[in-house]
Coordinates of N, CA and C in Angstrom, one line a residue:
M50 N 0.6 -1.2 0.4 CA 0.1 0.2 0.2 C 1.0 1.5 0.4
L51 N 2.0 1.6 0.9 CA 2.8 2.2 0.7 C 4.1 2.0 0.1
D52 N 5.0 2.8 -0.6 CA 5.8 2.0 -0.6 C 7.3 1.8 1.1
N53 N 6.8 2.4 1.6 CA 7.1 2.5 3.3 C 7.5 3.3 4.4
I54 N 6.0 1.9 4.8 CA 5.0 2.4 5.6 C 5.6 3.2 7.1
S55 N 7.0 3.2 7.2 CA 7.3 4.1 8.7 C 7.2 6.1 8.1
Q56 N 6.9 6.0 7.8 CA 7.0 8.0 7.5 C 5.6 8.6 8.4
F57 N 6.1 8.5 9.0 CA 5.6 9.1 10.8 C 5.5 10.9 10.3
E58 N 6.0 11.3 8.4 CA 6.2 12.8 8.6 C 5.0 12.9 7.1
T59 N 5.0 11.7 5.8 CA 4.0 11.7 5.1 C 2.6 11.1 5.3
I60 N 2.5 9.5 6.0 CA 1.2 8.7 5.7 C 0.4 9.7 5.9
S61 N -0.4 9.5 5.1 CA -1.2 10.6 4.5 C -3.2 10.1 6.0
L62 N -3.6 11.1 6.0 CA -5.1 10.5 6.7 C -6.1 8.9 6.3
Q63 N -5.9 9.4 5.1 CA -6.6 8.7 3.9 C -5.8 7.6 4.3
D64 N -4.7 6.8 4.1 CA -3.7 5.6 4.5 C -3.9 4.6 5.6
L65 N -3.9 6.0 6.8 CA -4.3 5.2 8.2 C -5.6 4.7 7.5
E66 N -6.9 5.6 7.4 CA -8.0 5.1 7.7 C -8.2 3.7 6.2
A67 N -7.4 3.2 6.0 CA -7.7 2.9 4.8 C -7.0 1.3 5.3
M68 N -5.6 1.1 5.9 CA -5.1 0.3 6.7 C -5.2 -0.8 6.9
E69 N -5.6 -2.3 7.2 CA -6.3 -3.1 8.2 C -5.5 -2.5 9.5
D70 N -5.5 -3.2 10.8 CA -4.8 -3.3 11.7 C -4.1 -4.1 11.8
D71 N -3.0 -4.6 10.9 CA -2.2 -5.5 11.0 C -0.7 -4.6 10.0
E72 N -1.6 -4.0 9.8 CA -0.8 -3.3 8.7 C -0.5 -1.7 9.6
R73 N -1.5 -1.4 10.1 CA -0.9 -0.4 11.7 C 0.2 -0.9 12.5
D74 N 0.0 -2.2 13.0 CA 0.9 -3.0 13.8 C 2.1 -2.8 12.7
R75 N 2.6 -3.1 11.9 CA 3.8 -3.0 11.5 C 4.6 -1.7 11.3
L76 N 4.0 -0.6 11.6 CA 4.2 0.5 11.6 C 5.3 1.2 12.5
S77 N 7.0 1.7 12.4 CA 7.5 2.5 13.3 C 6.6 3.0 14.6
F78 N 5.6 3.5 14.3 CA 5.3 4.8 15.5 C 3.7 4.2 15.4
G79 N 3.9 5.0 17.3 CA 2.2 5.3 18.0 C 2.1 5.2 17.3
V80 N 0.2 4.6 17.0 CA -1.1 5.5 16.0 C -1.4 4.3 17.2
I81 N -3.1 6.3 16.9 CA -4.5 5.9 18.2 C -5.3 7.0 17.4
G82 N -6.5 5.7 17.3 CA -7.3 6.6 16.6 C -8.4 7.5 17.8
M83 N -9.3 7.9 17.7 CA -10.6 8.5 18.2 C -11.2 8.7 17.5
Q84 N -12.6 8.5 17.6 CA -13.6 9.2 17.4 C -14.3 10.8 17.6
A85 N -14.7 12.0 16.8 CA -15.1 13.0 17.5 C -14.4 13.0 18.7
D86 N -15.8 11.8 20.0 CA -15.9 12.2 21.6 C -14.8 11.2 22.5
T87 N -13.9 11.1 21.0 CA -12.3 11.3 21.9 C -11.9 9.5 22.2
V88 N -12.8 8.7 22.0 CA -13.2 8.0 22.2 C -11.8 6.4 21.6
A89 N -11.5 5.7 21.6 CA -10.0 5.5 21.1 C -11.1 4.0 20.4
D90 N -10.9 4.3 19.5 CA -10.7 2.7 19.0 C -9.4 2.1 17.1
V91 N -8.4 2.8 17.5 CA -7.8 2.5 16.6 C -6.5 2.1 18.1
Y92 N -5.4 0.7 17.8 CA -4.6 1.4 19.6 C -3.4 0.8 18.2
N93 N -2.6 1.0 17.9 CA -1.3 -0.2 17.5 C -0.5 -0.5 18.2
A94 N 0.0 -1.6 18.0 CA 1.1 -2.6 18.2 C 2.3 -1.4 18.8
T95 N 2.6 -1.1 17.7 CA 3.5 0.2 18.0 C 3.5 0.7 19.7
E96 N 2.6 0.8 19.6 CA 2.0 2.2 20.7 C 2.0 1.5 21.9
S97 N 1.4 0.2 21.9 CA 1.1 -0.3 23.0 C 2.5 -0.8 23.8
Q98 N 3.5 -1.8 23.1 CA 4.7 -1.7 23.3 C 5.4 -0.6 23.9
M99 N 5.2 0.3 23.6 CA 6.5 1.7 23.3 C 5.6 2.3 25.3
S100 N 4.9 2.0 25.0 CA 3.4 2.4 26.3 C 3.5 2.1 27.1
G101 N 3.0 0.1 26.7 CA 3.3 -0.4 28.0 C 2.2 -0.2 29.2
V102 N 1.3 0.5 27.5 CA -0.4 0.2 27.7 C -1.2 -1.0 26.7
A103 N -1.6 -1.8 27.2 CA -2.3 -2.2 26.6 C -4.3 -2.5 25.9
P104 N -3.6 -2.5 24.8 CA -5.1 -2.3 24.3 C -6.1 -2.2 24.6
D105 N -6.6 -3.6 25.5 CA -7.5 -3.3 26.2 C -7.5 -2.3 27.1
S106 N -7.1 -1.5 27.7 CA -7.1 -0.7 28.6 C -7.7 0.9 27.4
V107 N -7.3 0.5 26.5 CA -7.3 2.0 25.8 C -8.8 2.2 25.1
L108 N -8.8 1.2 24.7 CA -10.2 0.6 23.0 C -11.3 0.8 23.7
G109 N -11.9 2.0 22.9 CA -14.0 1.8 23.6 C -13.7 3.0 25.0
V110 N -12.2 3.2 25.6 CA -12.4 4.8 26.2 C -12.4 6.3 26.2
P111 N -13.5 6.9 26.4 CA -12.4 8.7 26.3 C -11.1 8.7 26.9
F112 N -10.1 9.2 25.1 CA -8.9 8.5 25.3 C -8.0 9.7 26.4
F113 N -8.6 11.3 26.4 CA -8.1 12.6 26.6 C -8.2 11.9 27.6
E114 N -9.7 12.0 28.9 CA -10.1 11.4 30.1 C -9.4 10.5 30.9
T115 N -8.8 8.7 30.6 CA -8.2 8.2 31.0 C -6.6 7.7 30.5
I116 N -6.2 7.3 29.2 CA -4.8 7.0 29.3 C -4.0 8.1 28.6
G117 N -4.0 9.4 27.7 CA -3.5 10.9 27.6 C -4.0 12.2 28.3
Q118 N -4.2 12.0 29.7 CA -4.3 12.8 30.9 C -3.1 13.7 30.7
C119 N -1.9 14.1 30.0 CA -0.8 14.7 29.3 C -1.3 15.3 28.3
M120 N -2.1 14.4 28.0 CA -2.3 14.9 26.3 C -3.8 15.9 26.8
N121 N -4.1 15.9 27.5 CA -5.2 17.0 27.5 C -5.4 18.3 27.4
N122 N -5.1 18.8 27.2 CA -4.8 20.7 27.4 C -4.9 21.2 25.7
F123 N -3.9 22.5 26.1 CA -4.8 23.5 24.8 C -3.6 22.5 24.2
M124 N -2.2 22.2 23.6 CA -1.5 22.1 22.9 C -2.1 20.4 21.8
V125 N -3.1 19.4 22.6 CA -3.3 18.3 22.0 C -5.2 18.1 21.4
A126 N -4.7 17.9 22.8 CA -6.4 17.8 23.1 C -8.1 18.8 22.3
Q127 N -6.9 19.9 22.7 CA -8.2 21.2 22.7 C -8.3 21.5 20.8
R128 N -7.1 21.4 20.4 CA -6.8 21.2 19.2 C -7.4 20.2 18.5
F129 N -8.2 19.6 18.6 CA -9.2 18.3 18.1 C -10.4 18.7 17.7
E130 N -11.0 20.1 18.8 CA -12.3 20.5 18.9 C -12.0 22.1 18.4
D131 N -11.0 23.1 18.3 CA -10.9 24.1 17.1 C -10.9 24.1 15.9
E132 N -9.5 22.9 15.4 CA -9.9 23.0 14.4 C -10.4 21.8 13.6
R133 N -11.0 21.9 12.3 CA -11.4 20.6 11.6 C -10.6 19.9 10.4
E134 N -9.7 20.8 10.5 CA -8.6 20.8 9.1 C -7.4 20.1 9.8
L135 N -7.2 19.2 9.9 CA -5.6 19.1 11.5 C -4.3 18.1 10.6
D136 N -3.0 19.0 11.4 CA -2.1 18.0 10.0 C -1.2 19.0 11.3
D137 N -0.3 18.8 11.7 CA 0.7 19.6 12.7 C 2.0 18.2 13.2
I138 N 3.5 18.2 13.5 CA 3.2 17.8 14.0 C 4.4 18.8 15.2
V139 N 3.9 18.9 16.9 CA 4.2 19.0 17.9 C 5.4 18.0 18.8
P140 N 6.7 19.2 18.8 CA 6.9 18.1 19.6 C 6.8 18.2 21.3
Y141 N 6.5 17.3 22.2 CA 6.2 16.8 23.2 C 6.3 16.4 24.2
V142 N 6.8 16.5 25.6 CA 7.2 15.1 26.1 C 5.7 14.7 27.4
L143 N 6.1 12.9 27.2 CA 4.6 12.6 27.8 C 5.6 11.8 29.3
T144 N 4.1 12.5 30.5 CA 4.4 12.3 31.6 C 3.7 11.6 32.0
L145 N 2.3 11.1 31.8 CA 1.9 10.1 32.5 C 2.0 8.8 32.6
R146 N 2.1 8.3 34.0 CA 2.9 6.6 34.8 C 3.8 6.8 33.2
M147 N 4.8 7.6 33.8 CA 6.6 6.3 33.1 C 7.3 7.9 33.6
R148 N 8.1 8.1 33.8 CA 9.4 9.4 32.8 C 9.1 10.0 32.0
P149 N 9.5 10.8 32.3 CA 9.5 12.0 31.1 C 10.1 11.9 29.9
Q150 N 9.3 12.0 28.9 CA 9.9 11.3 27.5 C 9.7 12.0 26.7
R151 N 10.6 12.8 26.1 CA 10.3 13.3 24.6 C 9.8 12.4 23.6
V152 N 8.9 13.1 22.5 CA 8.5 12.7 22.0 C 8.3 13.5 20.8
R153 N 7.8 13.2 19.5 CA 6.9 14.5 18.6 C 5.7 13.5 17.9
L154 N 4.9 14.5 18.3 CA 3.1 13.5 18.1 C 2.5 14.7 16.5
R155 N 2.2 13.7 16.2 CA 1.6 14.2 14.6 C -0.2 14.0 14.7
L156 N -1.0 15.6 15.0 CA -2.1 15.6 15.7 C -3.1 15.1 13.6
L157 N -3.9 14.8 13.1 CA -4.2 14.4 12.3 C -5.9 14.3 12.3
A158 N -7.1 15.5 11.1 CA -7.7 15.4 11.7 C -8.4 16.2 10.3
S159 N -9.8 16.0 9.4 CA -10.5 16.7 8.6 C -11.3 15.8 8.6
A160 N -12.6 17.1 8.4 CA -13.8 17.5 8.3 C -14.2 16.0 7.6
D161 N -13.8 16.1 6.7 CA -14.2 14.5 5.7 C -14.6 12.8 6.5
I162 N -13.2 13.1 7.6 CA -13.5 11.6 8.0 C -13.6 12.1 8.8
S163 N -14.6 11.0 10.1 CA -14.6 10.9 11.9 C -13.6 10.8 12.2
R164 N -12.5 9.9 11.8 CA -12.1 9.5 13.2 C -10.6 10.4 12.4
Q165 N -9.7 10.9 14.2 CA -8.8 11.2 14.3 C -7.5 10.8 15.2
Y166 N -6.4 10.8 15.2 CA -5.8 10.4 15.0 C -4.6 11.3 15.9
I167 N -3.5 10.8 16.4 CA -2.5 11.3 16.6 C -1.2 10.0 17.0
L168 N -0.3 10.6 16.1 CA 0.6 9.1 15.8 C 1.9 10.1 16.4
V169 N 2.9 8.6 17.1 CA 3.4 8.7 18.3 C 5.1 8.7 17.6
E170 N 6.1 9.2 17.5 CA 6.9 9.1 17.6 C 8.3 9.6 18.8
R171 N 8.5 8.2 19.5 CA 9.4 8.3 20.2 C 11.1 8.4 19.6

């Protein structure tokens, strides 16, 4: 499907939507997909392994209220509320349930697609 499926900066929202779960699991970066109500319905194996959080703790729950509380702020969660079209890379420090860890987040949303994504590059 993609020539190089590890392209954190170039993968499109449409590509992520078209992928099967096993394809997302093979990506070299974390993928978290949420509906507009922020309930997570996509969580790839890479993110699970890197974060140490099992999919059954993430899927089906409001992401920013339960798992991604350190992202429930104006830099991440609020952007999904404020911007219908979003494709931005944000340097960030994850802090919840771990030592502070520098990452890059890519925030993806579109008015044409109901699911929004956070990609996590460690």
